[in-house]
Amino acid sequence: MTENGRFTRDKVLTIDTMNPTIKKVDYAVRGPIVQRAVQIEKELREGVKKPFTEVIKANIGDAHAMGQQPITFFRQVLALCCYPELLNDNMFPEDAKNRARRILQACGGSSIGSYTASQGIDCVRQDVARYIERRDDGVTCNPDNIFLTTGASDGIVTILKLLVCGEGTTRTGVLIPIPQYPLYSAALAELAAVQVNYYLNEEKCWSLDLCELERSLEEARKYCNPKVLCVINPGNPTGQVQSRQCIEDVIRFAAKENLFLMADEVYQDNVYADGCQFHSFKKVLFELGPEYSNTVELVSFHSTSKCYMGECGFRGGYMEVINMDPEVKAQLSKLVSVRLCPPVPGQAILDLVVNPPQPGEPSYNTFIKERTATLSGLAEKAKMTEEILNTAPGIRCNPVQGAMYSFPNISLPEKAIKEAKALGQAPDMIYCMKLLEETGICLVPGSGFGQKEGTYHFRMTILPPRDKLKPFQYASQHVTANWPHIPALTN
Amino acid sequence: MTENGRFTRDKVLTIDTMNPTIKKVDYAVRGPIVQRAVQIEKELREGVKKPFTEVIKANIGDAHAMGQQPITFFRQVLALCCYPELLNDNMFPEDAKNRARRILQACGGSSIGSYTASQGIDCVRQDVARYIERRDDGVTCNPDNIFLTTGASDGIVTILKLLVCGEGTTRTGVLIPIPQYPLYSAALAELAAVQVNYYLNEEKCWSLDLCELERSLEEARKYCNPKVLCVINPGNPTGQVQSRQCIEDVIRFAAKENLFLMADEVYQDNVYADGCQFHSFKKVLFELGPEYSNTVELVSFHSTSKCYMGECGFRGGYMEVINMDPEVKAQLSKLVSVRLCPPVPGQAILDLVVNPPQPGEPSYNTFIKERTATLSGLAEKAKMTEEILNTAPGIRCNPVQGAMYSFPNISLPEKAIKEAKALGQAPDMIYCMKLLEETGICLVPGSGFGQKEGTYHFRMTILPPRDKLKPFQYASQHVTANWPHIPALTN
């Protein structure tokens, strides 16, 4: 047992004996760049001298971390739910108290510390259904089709789990946009499903091109069984907003090709560009008539983490399942029961998002003021981000029509690309690392989302406040101007 | 497209085309009995006449739903974190405010609505480490080994994911106790791992028998690659508390047989029986000396859902990984990053559990009073449950030494068993369904946890308050006395 005085025993779990599918999982949004950013923050705290005084986390859509204020009403209700003694106090408005009472009454023992139904609290699901009906101009929504989730990620992974099966050329293929939000590639790797890429058209503002969908599907049928089509609208990381026509085309395509549709619509309130509007897949599906609305299988995902609320830490969300086979739905209910229930504070926040203060209620004016300020602030930042990036030489940025991200194209000199390849790293990864080291700005390289061969990008959120956005312009110019001399590439 | 005027299209996702491993997942704690209980509650609300006026949910360890009060201090801090305006108010004690300030300072933008590090907030992990050191009489704990989780279930599934690989006879086998908490069987089914049963000894108060472990392992080596040993202590659903000697034996066994140890210790504060005491696997491992403490791979799980706090709805928890290969730990960090972070309110509650009010702080006395009252109330109910069950004819119940459950043995008449089998159902499932229909008491059949062939049980929580426990005695007597005439069996 001992060897040179040290006790040794072969480990059961090593990199060689572990689950190989987990090794293939990648998630760039929290990858090496972010790990280095955390280290740098620590170094700054310890007094290490840097050319900057703080790390600016433009890598992740984390609104509150970038200074966005929570909606007062939401947090008042949450505080009341956590500590119902406050219901006896006069400091909270009556509508906040009423919402809290309603949520508490729906909880076992009137405590948000109880488990709820695995599908989520009944009255919250009813509120979600009414919200969807309002959003979709009256298209009916059955609360039985609503499943509350632990953020949208949880819902997406759960639905993919149901869908993936088969071996070899019959293995389930899942069409995802490229660039994509890397939860998709990570989940598909973990489930050993086949990732089928369709490329968004950067030249046409990252729009979804039907010919490309057709090409991708036809190709995929040679090596797997493609049966799922994922769409992210408004787009992450690409910030485009799909036109109604495009959504209609996608639905017709899914119907014709017998594909299960997954619509990631977590940025549904984040639409900034003139002439752009959010159209839900559900609504367009129903407008196409019963031939479609009675048959096409669709799941739509939403979350409390984005839009104007930005309550990422609460991990709230829901999905609506449409035209799901009843036996499969029973299996879904069973599957979600294993994890007991989504976090109840997240369910409570979701309830407030879908059932906010109404005209005439005491909190209405403040709520509208706060929501409007946040959304118009984001719209302004979207525009500013695009402008700042487009003034930097070598950077080309599409308009940020919606969501919370820009995904600009960067021209890297041949020499830099060659050297990066020699180092076995993605050129845009080295570019982002360099930018971080020199400026403290934390971005995610485009290679983490996927991009057309030979193109390079990064994702930058639009969230940092105006004064923190300023250094971006300098930073972009500095790094692009110094490309041939980027030390990390010449070390 | 139309057939008899109805639009039809083959569904993409049906019970025949869905992921077959998901179909094999089962989770009795929220199975058919509970679904029927929810229906009955609805019927009662609609005025349907029943022989009872409310459903008593003794199926799940959901303390607050059964009337247990939350700890005031915890909820005060949570309210302060949700709505920091309250920090300016005089209604909260200073120690609650200080805790809230410390948590908020550790959050991006001082908001619990921000994402945290995927492994959990740094200062919470540090508090967890100090808590473990106090609990284990000074055995050191490194915060880098602490991963915060979304309840204990999340941690258990995550670790199993890392461990499972291979095909056929090389497929990973996982030893679990029978009876077990069905999260284990559900997770193993989903991961297509091999479930290897070792049977707890009902005659010896559900103790873990080393010979049985050896038998089970030896058997398993014929058909899979057993490399993980799961232990639940205090036991769920069986309520036993392992002796220090037993834990030592298990660790030596794991070391000798090269097994990865998973210790589910979520009931570590729930120990009631005289002469019983909780010993952590970590502490015993280190007491065995460096030959063990430097080599045996162990993960221990804890949760905010049980013990005296019962905050199930917040989905808080942590795991400590010991002797994990550094490369594997990096893979674990990457894997948890895909889901961004555990719910922040749950992280906050966990911080309070591991760092409660200290002597001299204003909330100390109330905290101790509340905690003591809850734990002694549970101890009393554990005793009462055992006594009530043992006075019912045909029921034999071991002492409830710890956790929150009794798992009594029920003698069913031959005739009933035969008829159940003819119906293709587990006899104890029909028994529980009958009991629910006649009395409103919701239990989980032993078959949902696993039991020795030919024996029948149910799991009943000890949580219903004294006045709700009363009908149990009548109910048990009634159902047992009427066995030959149980309508569901003779229909």
PDB file of N, CA and C in Angstrom, chain A residues 57-97:
ATOM      1  N   LYS A  57     -17.398  42.095 -16.869  1.00  0.00           N
ATOM      2  CA  LYS A  57     -17.895  40.791 -17.327  1.00  0.00           C
ATOM      3  C   LYS A  57     -18.947  40.967 -18.410  1.00  0.00           C
ATOM      4  N   ALA A  58     -18.476  41.006 -19.631  1.00  0.00           N
ATOM      5  CA  ALA A  58     -19.387  41.113 -20.766  1.00  0.00           C
ATOM      6  C   ALA A  58     -19.593  39.739 -21.389  1.00  0.00           C
ATOM      7  N   ASN A  59     -19.304  38.695 -20.602  1.00  0.00           N
ATOM      8  CA  ASN A  59     -19.378  37.335 -21.135  1.00  0.00           C
ATOM      9  C   ASN A  59     -20.736  36.691 -20.944  1.00  0.00           C
ATOM     10  N   ILE A  60     -21.534  37.189 -20.013  1.00  0.00           N
ATOM     11  CA  ILE A  60     -22.741  36.457 -19.638  1.00  0.00           C
ATOM     12  C   ILE A  60     -23.891  37.431 -19.408  1.00  0.00           C
ATOM     13  N   GLY A  61     -25.093  37.019 -19.808  1.00  0.00           N
ATOM     14  CA  GLY A  61     -26.261  37.877 -19.695  1.00  0.00           C
ATOM     15  C   GLY A  61     -26.764  37.938 -18.268  1.00  0.00           C
ATOM     16  N   ASP A  62     -25.986  38.599 -17.421  1.00  0.00           N
ATOM     17  CA  ASP A  62     -26.256  38.618 -15.981  1.00  0.00           C
ATOM     18  C   ASP A  62     -26.537  40.076 -15.604  1.00  0.00           C
ATOM     19  N   ALA A  63     -27.793  40.480 -15.795  1.00  0.00           N
ATOM     20  CA  ALA A  63     -28.143  41.898 -15.767  1.00  0.00           C
ATOM     21  C   ALA A  63     -27.863  42.557 -14.417  1.00  0.00           C
ATOM     22  N   HIS A  64     -28.296  41.923 -13.322  1.00  0.00           N
ATOM     23  CA  HIS A  64     -28.113  42.556 -12.007  1.00  0.00           C
ATOM     24  C   HIS A  64     -26.636  42.735 -11.675  1.00  0.00           C
ATOM     25  N   ALA A  65     -25.820  41.762 -12.089  1.00  0.00           N
ATOM     26  CA  ALA A  65     -24.382  41.870 -11.817  1.00  0.00           C
ATOM     27  C   ALA A  65     -23.804  43.100 -12.504  1.00  0.00           C
ATOM     28  N   MET A  66     -24.434  43.540 -13.596  1.00  0.00           N
ATOM     29  CA  MET A  66     -23.983  44.726 -14.328  1.00  0.00           C
ATOM     30  C   MET A  66     -24.740  45.975 -13.888  1.00  0.00           C
ATOM     31  N   GLY A  67     -25.400  45.899 -12.729  1.00  0.00           N
ATOM     32  CA  GLY A  67     -25.983  47.103 -12.161  1.00  0.00           C
ATOM     33  C   GLY A  67     -27.469  47.319 -12.429  1.00  0.00           C
ATOM     34  N   GLN A  68     -28.082  46.443 -13.233  1.00  0.00           N
ATOM     35  CA  GLN A  68     -29.537  46.597 -13.454  1.00  0.00           C
ATOM     36  C   GLN A  68     -30.259  46.368 -12.132  1.00  0.00           C
ATOM     37  N   GLN A  69     -31.238  47.226 -11.839  1.00  0.00           N
ATOM     38  CA  GLN A  69     -31.951  47.124 -10.562  1.00  0.00           C
ATOM     39  C   GLN A  69     -33.138  46.164 -10.689  1.00  0.00           C
ATOM     40  N   PRO A  70     -33.368  45.350  -9.651  1.00  0.00           N
ATOM     41  CA  PRO A  70     -34.555  44.479  -9.667  1.00  0.00           C
ATOM     42  C   PRO A  70     -35.835  45.316  -9.646  1.00  0.00           C
ATOM     43  N   ILE A  71     -36.931  44.732 -10.127  1.00  0.00           N
ATOM     44  CA  ILE A  71     -38.234  45.382 -10.065  1.00  0.00           C
ATOM     45  C   ILE A  71     -38.704  45.389  -8.599  1.00  0.00           C
ATOM     46  N   THR A  72     -38.977  46.564  -8.078  1.00  0.00           N
ATOM     47  CA  THR A  72     -39.320  46.709  -6.659  1.00  0.00           C
ATOM     48  C   THR A  72     -40.468  45.787  -6.244  1.00  0.00           C
ATOM     49  N   PHE A  73     -41.548  45.787  -7.026  1.00  0.00           N
ATOM     50  CA  PHE A  73     -42.729  44.984  -6.701  1.00  0.00           C
ATOM     51  C   PHE A  73     -42.385  43.495  -6.541  1.00  0.00           C
ATOM     52  N   PHE A  74     -41.578  42.992  -7.462  1.00  0.00           N
ATOM     53  CA  PHE A  74     -41.216  41.569  -7.404  1.00  0.00           C
ATOM     54  C   PHE A  74     -40.522  41.247  -6.080  1.00  0.00           C
ATOM     55  N   ARG A  75     -39.588  42.113  -5.712  1.00  0.00           N
ATOM     56  CA  ARG A  75     -38.801  41.830  -4.513  1.00  0.00           C
ATOM     57  C   ARG A  75     -39.606  42.043  -3.241  1.00  0.00           C
ATOM     58  N   GLN A  76     -40.562  42.968  -3.294  1.00  0.00           N
ATOM     59  CA  GLN A  76     -41.440  43.152  -2.127  1.00  0.00           C
ATOM     60  C   GLN A  76     -42.266  41.888  -1.888  1.00  0.00           C
ATOM     61  N   VAL A  77     -42.830  41.363  -2.970  1.00  0.00           N
ATOM     62  CA  VAL A  77     -43.645  40.145  -2.827  1.00  0.00           C
ATOM     63  C   VAL A  77     -42.775  38.984  -2.329  1.00  0.00           C
ATOM     64  N   LEU A  78     -41.565  38.891  -2.874  1.00  0.00           N
ATOM     65  CA  LEU A  78     -40.658  37.818  -2.439  1.00  0.00           C
ATOM     66  C   LEU A  78     -40.360  37.922  -0.947  1.00  0.00           C
ATOM     67  N   ALA A  79     -40.067  39.140  -0.500  1.00  0.00           N
ATOM     68  CA  ALA A  79     -39.765  39.340   0.922  1.00  0.00           C
ATOM     69  C   ALA A  79     -40.970  38.935   1.776  1.00  0.00           C
ATOM     70  N   LEU A  80     -42.164  39.292   1.327  1.00  0.00           N
ATOM     71  CA  LEU A  80     -43.386  38.916   2.052  1.00  0.00           C
ATOM     72  C   LEU A  80     -43.562  37.396   2.076  1.00  0.00           C
ATOM     73  N   CYS A  81     -43.248  36.744   0.973  1.00  0.00           N
ATOM     74  CA  CYS A  81     -43.365  35.278   0.922  1.00  0.00           C
ATOM     75  C   CYS A  81     -42.350  34.616   1.861  1.00  0.00           C
ATOM     76  N   CYS A  82     -41.140  35.185   1.913  1.00  0.00           N
ATOM     77  CA  CYS A  82     -40.095  34.604   2.766  1.00  0.00           C
ATOM     78  C   CYS A  82     -40.437  34.790   4.247  1.00  0.00           C
ATOM     79  N   TYR A  83     -40.965  35.962   4.576  1.00  0.00           N
ATOM     80  CA  TYR A  83     -41.173  36.293   5.998  1.00  0.00           C
ATOM     81  C   TYR A  83     -42.579  36.887   6.153  1.00  0.00           C
ATOM     82  N   PRO A  84     -43.586  36.027   6.209  1.00  0.00           N
ATOM     83  CA  PRO A  84     -44.974  36.496   6.170  1.00  0.00           C
ATOM     84  C   PRO A  84     -45.363  37.412   7.329  1.00  0.00           C
ATOM     85  N   GLU A  85     -44.532  37.472   8.370  1.00  0.00           N
ATOM     86  CA  GLU A  85     -44.750  38.481   9.429  1.00  0.00           C
ATOM     87  C   GLU A  85     -44.927  39.876   8.831  1.00  0.00           C
ATOM     88  N   LEU A  86     -44.221  40.123   7.726  1.00  0.00           N
ATOM     89  CA  LEU A  86     -44.266  41.445   7.092  1.00  0.00           C
ATOM     90  C   LEU A  86     -45.649  41.807   6.559  1.00  0.00           C
ATOM     91  N   LEU A  87     -46.519  40.803   6.431  1.00  0.00           N
ATOM     92  CA  LEU A  87     -47.891  41.078   5.983  1.00  0.00           C
ATOM     93  C   LEU A  87     -48.622  41.956   6.997  1.00  0.00           C
ATOM     94  N   ASN A  88     -48.156  41.919   8.251  1.00  0.00           N
ATOM     95  CA  ASN A  88     -48.787  42.723   9.298  1.00  0.00           C
ATOM     96  C   ASN A  88     -48.253  44.152   9.344  1.00  0.00           C
ATOM     97  N   ASP A  89     -47.285  44.421   8.495  1.00  0.00           N
ATOM     98  CA  ASP A  89     -46.629  45.723   8.532  1.00  0.00           C
ATOM     99  C   ASP A  89     -47.266  46.658   7.513  1.00  0.00           C
ATOM    100  N   ASN A  90     -47.112  47.941   7.727  1.00  0.00           N
ATOM    101  CA  ASN A  90     -47.729  48.900   6.803  1.00  0.00           C
ATOM    102  C   ASN A  90     -46.797  49.364   5.701  1.00  0.00           C
ATOM    103  N   MET A  91     -45.572  48.828   5.696  1.00  0.00           N
ATOM    104  CA  MET A  91     -44.607  49.373   4.744  1.00  0.00           C
ATOM    105  C   MET A  91     -44.788  48.854   3.315  1.00  0.00           C
ATOM    106  N   PHE A  92     -45.574  47.787   3.139  1.00  0.00           N
ATOM    107  CA  PHE A  92     -45.746  47.232   1.789  1.00  0.00           C
ATOM    108  C   PHE A  92     -47.119  47.575   1.219  1.00  0.00           C
ATOM    109  N   PRO A  93     -47.181  47.828  -0.085  1.00  0.00           N
ATOM    110  CA  PRO A  93     -48.477  48.137  -0.713  1.00  0.00           C
ATOM    111  C   PRO A  93     -49.408  46.919  -0.711  1.00  0.00           C
ATOM    112  N   GLU A  94     -50.697  47.182  -0.763  1.00  0.00           N
ATOM    113  CA  GLU A  94     -51.694  46.123  -0.654  1.00  0.00           C
ATOM    114  C   GLU A  94     -51.593  45.107  -1.795  1.00  0.00           C
ATOM    115  N   ASP A  95     -51.295  45.581  -3.016  1.00  0.00           N
ATOM    116  CA  ASP A  95     -51.236  44.613  -4.131  1.00  0.00           C
ATOM    117  C   ASP A  95     -50.079  43.631  -3.954  1.00  0.00           C
ATOM    118  N   ALA A  96     -48.958  44.115  -3.391  1.00  0.00           N
ATOM    119  CA  ALA A  96     -47.845  43.201  -3.109  1.00  0.00           C
ATOM    120  C   ALA A  96     -48.277  42.165  -2.072  1.00  0.00           C
ATOM    121  N   LYS A  97     -48.995  42.643  -1.040  1.00  0.00           N
ATOM    122  CA  LYS A  97     -49.466  41.720   0.000  1.00  0.00           C
ATOM    123  C   LYS A  97     -50.446  40.693  -0.575  1.00  0.00           C
TER     124      LYS A  97
END
